[in-house]
Short mmCIF file of N, CA, C and O in Angstrom, two decimals:
data_model
loop_
_atom_site.label_atom_id
_atom_site.label_comp_id
_atom_site.label_asym_id
_atom_site.label_seq_id
_atom_site.Cartn_x
_atom_site.Cartn_y
_atom_site.Cartn_z
N MET O 1 -31.73 55.24 55.19
CA MET O 1 -30.66 54.88 56.11
C MET O 1 -30.91 53.50 56.70
O MET O 1 -30.01 52.71 56.83
N GLY O 2 -32.15 53.17 57.04
CA GLY O 2 -32.48 51.89 57.64
C GLY O 2 -32.11 50.71 56.77
O GLY O 2 -31.53 49.73 57.24
N SER O 3 -32.44 50.79 55.48
CA SER O 3 -32.14 49.67 54.60
C SER O 3 -30.63 49.55 54.35
O SER O 3 -30.11 48.45 54.20
N ALA O 4 -29.92 50.66 54.35
CA ALA O 4 -28.46 50.62 54.20
C ALA O 4 -27.83 49.98 55.43
O ALA O 4 -26.91 49.16 55.32
N ARG O 5 -28.31 50.33 56.60
CA ARG O 5 -27.79 49.76 57.85
C ARG O 5 -28.09 48.26 57.89
O ARG O 5 -27.25 47.46 58.26
N ARG O 6 -29.30 47.90 57.48
CA ARG O 6 -29.69 46.49 57.45
C ARG O 6 -28.76 45.72 56.51
O ARG O 6 -28.31 44.62 56.83
N GLN O 7 -28.46 46.29 55.36
CA GLN O 7 -27.56 45.63 54.40
C GLN O 7 -26.15 45.49 55.00
O GLN O 7 -25.51 44.46 54.82
N ASP O 8 -25.68 46.51 55.71
CA ASP O 8 -24.37 46.43 56.37
C ASP O 8 -24.34 45.25 57.35
O ASP O 8 -23.35 44.53 57.43
N ILE O 9 -25.42 45.09 58.09
CA ILE O 9 -25.50 43.99 59.06
C ILE O 9 -25.50 42.65 58.34
O ILE O 9 -24.80 41.71 58.74
N LEU O 10 -26.26 42.54 57.25
CA LEU O 10 -26.32 41.29 56.50
C LEU O 10 -24.97 40.95 55.89
O LEU O 10 -24.56 39.78 55.87
N GLU O 11 -24.25 41.95 55.40
CA GLU O 11 -22.92 41.70 54.85
C GLU O 11 -21.96 41.24 55.94
O GLU O 11 -21.16 40.33 55.73
N ALA O 12 -22.05 41.85 57.11
CA ALA O 12 -21.23 41.42 58.24
C ALA O 12 -21.60 39.99 58.65
O ALA O 12 -20.72 39.17 58.95
N ALA O 13 -22.88 39.70 58.66
CA ALA O 13 -23.34 38.35 59.02
C ALA O 13 -22.82 37.31 58.04
O ALA O 13 -22.44 36.20 58.44
N LEU O 14 -22.80 37.64 56.75
CA LEU O 14 -22.24 36.71 55.76
C LEU O 14 -20.82 36.32 56.14
O LEU O 14 -20.47 35.13 56.11
N GLU O 15 -20.03 37.29 56.50
CA GLU O 15 -18.64 37.01 56.85
C GLU O 15 -18.53 36.21 58.15
O GLU O 15 -17.79 35.24 58.22
N VAL O 16 -19.29 36.61 59.16
CA VAL O 16 -19.20 35.94 60.46
C VAL O 16 -19.72 34.50 60.37
O VAL O 16 -19.08 33.57 60.88
N PHE O 17 -20.86 34.29 59.74
CA PHE O 17 -21.39 32.93 59.62
C PHE O 17 -20.48 32.06 58.74
O PHE O 17 -20.34 30.87 58.99
N ALA O 18 -19.86 32.66 57.74
CA ALA O 18 -18.92 31.91 56.89
C ALA O 18 -17.70 31.47 57.70
O ALA O 18 -17.21 30.36 57.55
N GLU O 19 -17.23 32.34 58.58
CA GLU O 19 -16.05 32.03 59.38
C GLU O 19 -16.34 31.05 60.52
O GLU O 19 -15.51 30.21 60.83
N ARG O 20 -17.52 31.17 61.13
CA ARG O 20 -17.78 30.47 62.38
C ARG O 20 -18.89 29.43 62.35
O ARG O 20 -19.03 28.65 63.28
N GLY O 21 -19.73 29.47 61.31
CA GLY O 21 -20.91 28.60 61.31
C GLY O 21 -21.97 29.19 62.23
O GLY O 21 -21.73 30.17 62.96
N PHE O 22 -23.15 28.59 62.22
CA PHE O 22 -24.26 29.14 63.00
C PHE O 22 -24.00 29.04 64.50
O PHE O 22 -24.17 30.00 65.25
N LYS O 23 -23.60 27.87 64.95
CA LYS O 23 -23.47 27.63 66.38
C LYS O 23 -22.43 28.55 67.03
O LYS O 23 -22.66 29.07 68.12
N SER O 24 -21.31 28.76 66.37
CA SER O 24 -20.24 29.56 66.96
C SER O 24 -20.35 31.06 66.66
O SER O 24 -19.65 31.86 67.28
N ALA O 25 -21.18 31.42 65.72
CA ALA O 25 -21.38 32.84 65.42
C ALA O 25 -22.20 33.47 66.54
O ALA O 25 -22.98 32.80 67.21
N SER O 26 -22.01 34.76 66.73
CA SER O 26 -22.79 35.46 67.77
C SER O 26 -23.28 36.79 67.22
O SER O 26 -22.69 37.37 66.31
N ILE O 27 -24.36 37.25 67.82
CA ILE O 27 -24.88 38.58 67.49
C ILE O 27 -23.80 39.63 67.78
O ILE O 27 -23.62 40.58 67.02
N ASP O 28 -23.07 39.43 68.87
CA ASP O 28 -22.02 40.38 69.24
C ASP O 28 -20.93 40.45 68.16
O ASP O 28 -20.45 41.54 67.84
N ALA O 29 -20.54 39.30 67.60
CA ALA O 29 -19.51 39.29 66.55
C ALA O 29 -20.01 40.00 65.30
O ALA O 29 -19.26 40.75 64.66
N VAL O 30 -21.27 39.78 64.95
CA VAL O 30 -21.85 40.46 63.79
C VAL O 30 -21.91 41.96 64.05
O VAL O 30 -21.56 42.77 63.19
N ALA O 31 -22.32 42.34 65.26
CA ALA O 31 -22.40 43.75 65.62
C ALA O 31 -21.04 44.42 65.52
O ALA O 31 -20.91 45.51 64.94
N GLU O 32 -20.03 43.75 66.05
CA GLU O 32 -18.67 44.32 65.99
C GLU O 32 -18.22 44.50 64.54
O GLU O 32 -17.68 45.53 64.17
N ARG O 33 -18.46 43.49 63.71
CA ARG O 33 -18.06 43.55 62.30
C ARG O 33 -18.80 44.67 61.57
O ARG O 33 -18.25 45.30 60.69
N ALA O 34 -20.06 44.90 61.95
CA ALA O 34 -20.87 45.94 61.30
C ALA O 34 -20.66 47.32 61.92
O ALA O 34 -21.21 48.30 61.43
N GLY O 35 -19.88 47.39 62.99
CA GLY O 35 -19.65 48.67 63.65
C GLY O 35 -20.84 49.15 64.46
O GLY O 35 -21.07 50.35 64.57
N LEU O 36 -21.57 48.19 65.02
CA LEU O 36 -22.76 48.51 65.81
C LEU O 36 -22.68 47.85 67.18
O LEU O 36 -21.77 47.07 67.45
N THR O 37 -23.67 48.15 67.99
CA THR O 37 -23.82 47.45 69.26
C THR O 37 -24.73 46.24 69.03
O THR O 37 -25.41 46.13 68.00
N ARG O 38 -24.75 45.36 70.01
CA ARG O 38 -25.65 44.20 69.97
C ARG O 38 -27.10 44.67 69.79
O ARG O 38 -27.83 44.12 68.98
N GLN O 39 -27.49 45.71 70.54
CA GLN O 39 -28.86 46.24 70.44
C GLN O 39 -29.13 46.81 69.06
O GLN O 39 -30.26 46.74 68.57
N GLY O 40 -28.11 47.37 68.44
CA GLY O 40 -28.28 47.89 67.08
C GLY O 40 -28.63 46.78 66.10
O GLY O 40 -29.49 46.97 65.22
N VAL O 41 -28.00 45.63 66.23
CA VAL O 41 -28.31 44.49 65.37
C VAL O 41 -29.69 43.95 65.70
O VAL O 41 -30.51 43.68 64.81
N LEU O 42 -29.98 43.82 67.00
CA LEU O 42 -31.28 43.28 67.41
C LEU O 42 -32.44 44.18 67.04
O LEU O 42 -33.58 43.71 66.94
N HIS O 43 -32.18 45.44 66.80
CA HIS O 43 -33.23 46.34 66.32
C HIS O 43 -33.76 45.88 64.96
O HIS O 43 -34.96 45.97 64.68
N TYR O 44 -32.87 45.37 64.11
CA TYR O 44 -33.24 44.92 62.77
C TYR O 44 -33.54 43.42 62.71
O TYR O 44 -34.33 42.98 61.87
N PHE O 45 -32.90 42.65 63.56
CA PHE O 45 -33.03 41.19 63.55
C PHE O 45 -33.21 40.72 64.99
O PHE O 45 -32.24 40.71 65.76
N PRO O 46 -34.42 40.32 65.37
CA PRO O 46 -34.70 40.03 66.77
C PRO O 46 -34.04 38.77 67.34
O PRO O 46 -34.08 38.56 68.54
N SER O 47 -33.42 37.95 66.47
CA SER O 47 -32.76 36.74 66.95
C SER O 47 -31.65 36.33 65.98
O SER O 47 -31.63 36.77 64.83
N LYS O 48 -30.78 35.48 66.46
CA LYS O 48 -29.71 34.97 65.61
C LYS O 48 -30.30 34.13 64.47
O LYS O 48 -29.83 34.19 63.34
N LYS O 49 -31.33 33.37 64.78
CA LYS O 49 -31.99 32.56 63.75
C LYS O 49 -32.57 33.45 62.65
O LYS O 49 -32.41 33.19 61.46
N ARG O 50 -33.25 34.53 63.03
CA ARG O 50 -33.83 35.45 62.04
C ARG O 50 -32.72 36.09 61.21
O ARG O 50 -32.86 36.24 60.00
N LEU O 51 -31.62 36.43 61.85
CA LEU O 51 -30.48 37.00 61.13
C LEU O 51 -29.94 36.00 60.11
O LEU O 51 -29.68 36.36 58.96
N LEU O 52 -29.80 34.75 60.51
CA LEU O 52 -29.32 33.72 59.59
C LEU O 52 -30.25 33.57 58.39
O LEU O 52 -29.80 33.58 57.24
N LEU O 53 -31.53 33.44 58.64
CA LEU O 53 -32.48 33.24 57.54
C LEU O 53 -32.52 34.45 56.61
O LEU O 53 -32.54 34.30 55.38
N ASP O 54 -32.50 35.66 57.17
CA ASP O 54 -32.49 36.86 56.33
C ASP O 54 -31.18 37.00 55.57
O ASP O 54 -31.16 37.46 54.44
N MET O 55 -30.08 36.58 56.19
CA MET O 55 -28.78 36.62 55.51
C MET O 55 -28.77 35.66 54.33
O MET O 55 -28.27 35.99 53.26
N LEU O 56 -29.37 34.48 54.49
CA LEU O 56 -29.44 33.53 53.37
C LEU O 56 -30.31 34.10 52.24
O LEU O 56 -29.97 33.95 51.06
N ASP O 57 -31.41 34.74 52.59
CA ASP O 57 -32.25 35.39 51.57
C ASP O 57 -31.49 36.51 50.86
O ASP O 57 -31.58 36.66 49.64
N PHE O 58 -30.74 37.30 51.63
CA PHE O 58 -29.94 38.39 51.08
C PHE O 58 -28.91 37.84 50.08
O PHE O 58 -28.76 38.36 48.97
N ARG O 59 -28.22 36.77 50.46
CA ARG O 59 -27.24 36.14 49.58
C ARG O 59 -27.90 35.68 48.28
O ARG O 59 -27.39 35.92 47.19
N GLU O 60 -29.06 35.08 48.40
CA GLU O 60 -29.78 34.60 47.22
C GLU O 60 -30.23 35.77 46.33
O GLU O 60 -30.13 35.70 45.11
N GLN O 61 -30.70 36.85 46.94
CA GLN O 61 -31.12 38.02 46.17
C GLN O 61 -29.95 38.62 45.39
O GLN O 61 -30.11 39.00 44.22
N LEU O 62 -28.79 38.70 46.01
CA LEU O 62 -27.61 39.23 45.32
C LEU O 62 -27.22 38.33 44.15
O LEU O 62 -26.90 38.83 43.06
N ASN O 63 -27.27 37.03 44.35
CA ASN O 63 -26.96 36.10 43.26
C ASN O 63 -27.96 36.25 42.12
O ASN O 63 -27.57 36.30 40.95
N ARG O 64 -29.24 36.32 42.46
CA ARG O 64 -30.27 36.44 41.41
C ARG O 64 -30.14 37.76 40.65
O ARG O 64 -30.32 37.80 39.44
N ALA O 65 -29.86 38.84 41.37
CA ALA O 65 -29.70 40.14 40.72
C ALA O 65 -28.54 40.10 39.73
O ALA O 65 -28.63 40.62 38.62
N HIS O 66 -27.45 39.47 40.13
CA HIS O 66 -26.30 39.36 39.23
C HIS O 66 -26.65 38.52 38.00
O HIS O 66 -26.30 38.87 36.88
N LEU O 67 -27.36 37.43 38.21
CA LEU O 67 -27.66 36.52 37.10
C LEU O 67 -28.81 37.01 36.22
O LEU O 67 -29.03 36.45 35.15
N ALA O 68 -29.50 38.05 36.64
CA ALA O 68 -30.59 38.60 35.82
C ALA O 68 -30.06 39.09 34.48
O ALA O 68 -30.79 39.08 33.48
N ASP O 69 -28.80 39.50 34.45
CA ASP O 69 -28.19 39.96 33.20
C ASP O 69 -27.71 38.81 32.32
O ASP O 69 -27.21 39.04 31.22
N HIS O 70 -27.82 37.59 32.82
CA HIS O 70 -27.37 36.40 32.10
C HIS O 70 -28.56 35.44 31.97
O HIS O 70 -28.67 34.49 32.73
N PRO O 71 -29.45 35.70 31.03
CA PRO O 71 -30.65 34.86 30.91
C PRO O 71 -30.31 33.40 30.63
O PRO O 71 -29.37 33.10 29.90
N VAL O 72 -31.07 32.53 31.26
CA VAL O 72 -30.90 31.11 31.01
C VAL O 72 -31.43 30.81 29.62
O VAL O 72 -32.53 31.20 29.27
N GLY O 73 -30.65 30.18 28.85
CA GLY O 73 -31.05 29.83 27.49
C GLY O 73 -30.35 28.56 27.10
O GLY O 73 -30.16 27.66 27.92
N GLU O 74 -29.96 28.52 25.88
CA GLU O 74 -29.29 27.32 25.40
C GLU O 74 -27.86 27.22 25.94
O GLU O 74 -27.31 26.14 26.00
N ASP O 75 -27.28 28.33 26.32
CA ASP O 75 -25.89 28.32 26.79
C ASP O 75 -25.84 28.23 28.31
O ASP O 75 -25.49 29.19 29.01
N LEU O 76 -26.18 27.05 28.83
CA LEU O 76 -26.18 26.85 30.28
C LEU O 76 -24.77 26.93 30.86
O LEU O 76 -24.60 27.35 32.00
N SER O 77 -23.77 26.58 30.07
CA SER O 77 -22.41 26.64 30.59
C SER O 77 -22.00 28.09 30.86
O SER O 77 -21.32 28.37 31.85
N ALA O 78 -22.42 29.02 30.03
CA ALA O 78 -22.12 30.44 30.25
C ALA O 78 -22.85 30.94 31.49
O ALA O 78 -22.29 31.72 32.28
N TYR O 79 -24.08 30.50 31.68
CA TYR O 79 -24.87 30.88 32.86
C TYR O 79 -24.19 30.36 34.13
O TYR O 79 -24.01 31.08 35.10
N PHE O 80 -23.79 29.11 34.09
CA PHE O 80 -23.11 28.50 35.22
C PHE O 80 -21.78 29.21 35.50
O PHE O 80 -21.43 29.48 36.65
N ALA O 81 -21.04 29.52 34.44
CA ALA O 81 -19.75 30.22 34.59
C ALA O 81 -19.96 31.59 35.23
O ALA O 81 -19.16 32.02 36.07
N ALA O 82 -21.03 32.29 34.86
CA ALA O 82 -21.32 33.60 35.45
C ALA O 82 -21.63 33.45 36.93
O ALA O 82 -21.19 34.27 37.75
N ALA O 83 -22.37 32.41 37.29
CA ALA O 83 -22.70 32.17 38.70
C ALA O 83 -21.44 31.87 39.51
O ALA O 83 -21.24 32.42 40.59
N VAL O 84 -20.59 31.02 38.98
CA VAL O 84 -19.35 30.65 39.67
C VAL O 84 -18.43 31.87 39.80
O VAL O 84 -17.84 32.11 40.85
N SER O 85 -18.32 32.64 38.74
CA SER O 85 -17.47 33.83 38.76
C SER O 85 -17.94 34.82 39.83
O SER O 85 -17.12 35.39 40.56
N PHE O 86 -19.24 35.02 39.93
CA PHE O 86 -19.79 35.93 40.93
C PHE O 86 -19.49 35.42 42.33
O PHE O 86 -19.06 36.19 43.20
N GLU O 87 -19.67 34.13 42.55
CA GLU O 87 -19.38 33.55 43.87
C GLU O 87 -17.90 33.70 44.21
O GLU O 87 -17.54 33.99 45.34
N GLN O 88 -17.03 33.51 43.24
CA GLN O 88 -15.59 33.64 43.48
C GLN O 88 -15.20 35.07 43.81
O GLN O 88 -14.25 35.29 44.55
N SER O 89 -15.92 36.03 43.26
CA SER O 89 -15.60 37.42 43.56
C SER O 89 -16.15 37.84 44.93
O SER O 89 -15.85 38.93 45.41
N HIS O 90 -16.95 36.98 45.54
CA HIS O 90 -17.49 37.21 46.88
C HIS O 90 -17.25 35.93 47.69
O HIS O 90 -18.16 35.12 47.86
N PRO O 91 -16.05 35.73 48.18
CA PRO O 91 -15.68 34.46 48.83
C PRO O 91 -16.60 34.03 49.97
O PRO O 91 -16.83 32.84 50.15
N SER O 92 -17.14 34.97 50.70
CA SER O 92 -17.99 34.57 51.82
C SER O 92 -19.30 33.94 51.34
O SER O 92 -19.92 33.16 52.07
N PHE O 93 -19.73 34.21 50.11
CA PHE O 93 -20.96 33.62 49.58
C PHE O 93 -20.85 32.10 49.51
O PHE O 93 -21.71 31.37 50.00
N ALA O 94 -19.80 31.62 48.87
CA ALA O 94 -19.61 30.18 48.72
C ALA O 94 -19.31 29.54 50.07
O ALA O 94 -19.82 28.46 50.38
N THR O 95 -18.50 30.21 50.87
CA THR O 95 -18.13 29.65 52.16
C THR O 95 -19.34 29.52 53.07
O THR O 95 -19.55 28.48 53.69
N VAL O 96 -20.16 30.56 53.14
CA VAL O 96 -21.32 30.49 54.02
C VAL O 96 -22.28 29.40 53.54
O VAL O 96 -22.88 28.69 54.35
N HIS O 97 -22.41 29.23 52.25
CA HIS O 97 -23.26 28.16 51.73
C HIS O 97 -22.75 26.80 52.20
O HIS O 97 -23.51 25.97 52.70
N SER O 98 -21.45 26.57 52.07
CA SER O 98 -20.86 25.30 52.48
C SER O 98 -21.01 25.07 53.98
O SER O 98 -21.34 23.97 54.41
N VAL O 99 -20.79 26.10 54.76
CA VAL O 99 -20.89 25.99 56.21
C VAL O 99 -22.33 25.71 56.63
O VAL O 99 -22.59 24.85 57.48
N VAL O 100 -23.27 26.39 56.03
CA VAL O 100 -24.68 26.20 56.38
C VAL O 100 -25.14 24.79 55.99
O VAL O 100 -25.85 24.12 56.74
N VAL O 101 -24.71 24.32 54.83
CA VAL O 101 -25.06 22.96 54.41
C VAL O 101 -24.47 21.94 55.38
O VAL O 101 -25.15 21.00 55.81
N ALA O 102 -23.20 22.12 55.75
CA ALA O 102 -22.56 21.19 56.69
C ALA O 102 -23.28 21.20 58.03
O ALA O 102 -23.53 20.13 58.62
N ASP O 103 -23.64 22.38 58.53
CA ASP O 103 -24.37 22.46 59.79
C ASP O 103 -25.74 21.78 59.68
O ASP O 103 -26.18 21.09 60.59
N ALA O 104 -26.40 21.96 58.55
CA ALA O 104 -27.72 21.37 58.36
C ALA O 104 -27.65 19.84 58.33
O ALA O 104 -28.52 19.17 58.89
N VAL O 105 -26.62 19.30 57.72
CA VAL O 105 -26.45 17.84 57.65
C VAL O 105 -26.30 17.25 59.04
O VAL O 105 -26.80 16.16 59.32
N THR O 106 -25.62 17.97 59.93
CA THR O 106 -25.41 17.47 61.29
C THR O 106 -26.55 17.85 62.23
O THR O 106 -26.51 17.52 63.41
N GLY O 107 -27.55 18.55 61.72
CA GLY O 107 -28.69 18.94 62.53
C GLY O 107 -28.41 20.09 63.47
O GLY O 107 -29.16 20.34 64.40
N GLN O 108 -27.33 20.83 63.23
CA GLN O 108 -26.90 21.90 64.13
C GLN O 108 -27.50 23.26 63.77
O GLN O 108 -27.25 24.22 64.47
N GLU O 109 -28.24 23.35 62.72
CA GLU O 109 -28.52 24.66 62.16
C GLU O 109 -30.01 24.83 61.88
O GLU O 109 -30.63 23.90 61.38
N PRO O 110 -30.59 25.96 62.21
CA PRO O 110 -32.03 26.15 62.06
C PRO O 110 -32.49 26.36 60.62
O PRO O 110 -33.68 26.43 60.39
N ALA O 111 -31.60 26.45 59.68
CA ALA O 111 -32.00 26.68 58.29
C ALA O 111 -32.07 25.38 57.51
O ALA O 111 -31.98 25.39 56.29
N ARG O 112 -32.26 24.26 58.18
CA ARG O 112 -32.32 22.97 57.47
C ARG O 112 -33.35 22.99 56.36
O ARG O 112 -33.11 22.48 55.28
N GLY O 113 -34.51 23.60 56.62
CA GLY O 113 -35.54 23.68 55.59
C GLY O 113 -35.10 24.49 54.38
O GLY O 113 -35.48 24.21 53.26
N TYR O 114 -34.30 25.50 54.62
CA TYR O 114 -33.79 26.34 53.56
C TYR O 114 -32.81 25.56 52.68
O TYR O 114 -32.82 25.67 51.48
N VAL O 115 -31.97 24.78 53.33
CA VAL O 115 -30.95 24.01 52.61
C VAL O 115 -31.62 22.92 51.83
O VAL O 115 -31.32 22.61 50.73
#
C-alpha cells in the first residue's frame, strides 16, 4: 500500500509541477490532487524539494522502463520515436521537463544539478 500511495503522490506531483512550476506549486495542491492531506504527502516526502527530486527520478524511471523494450542499436530513429511517442501519451512528462528546465535556467528551482 505504501509504494502505491507514494506513486499516486508522484503522479499528482507530475501534474502539479507541470502546471505551476516549482515556485508556484505547493504541497497542498499535490495533496489535493492525490486525494490526501498535506500531512499525508509529508509522510512520504518531507519537503517540496524532496518531492520535486523524487518526482523527477520517478519520471525518468517510467521513461527507462518503457524504453527497455526498445534496445538502442543501429535504429536510433526508432528508439527516439518510441521515446517521443511515450512522452506524448503522458503530456505532463514533457511539460514538467520543460518547466523544470525553464526554472533551472532562471535559478528558481532546486533541481538545477539534475537538469
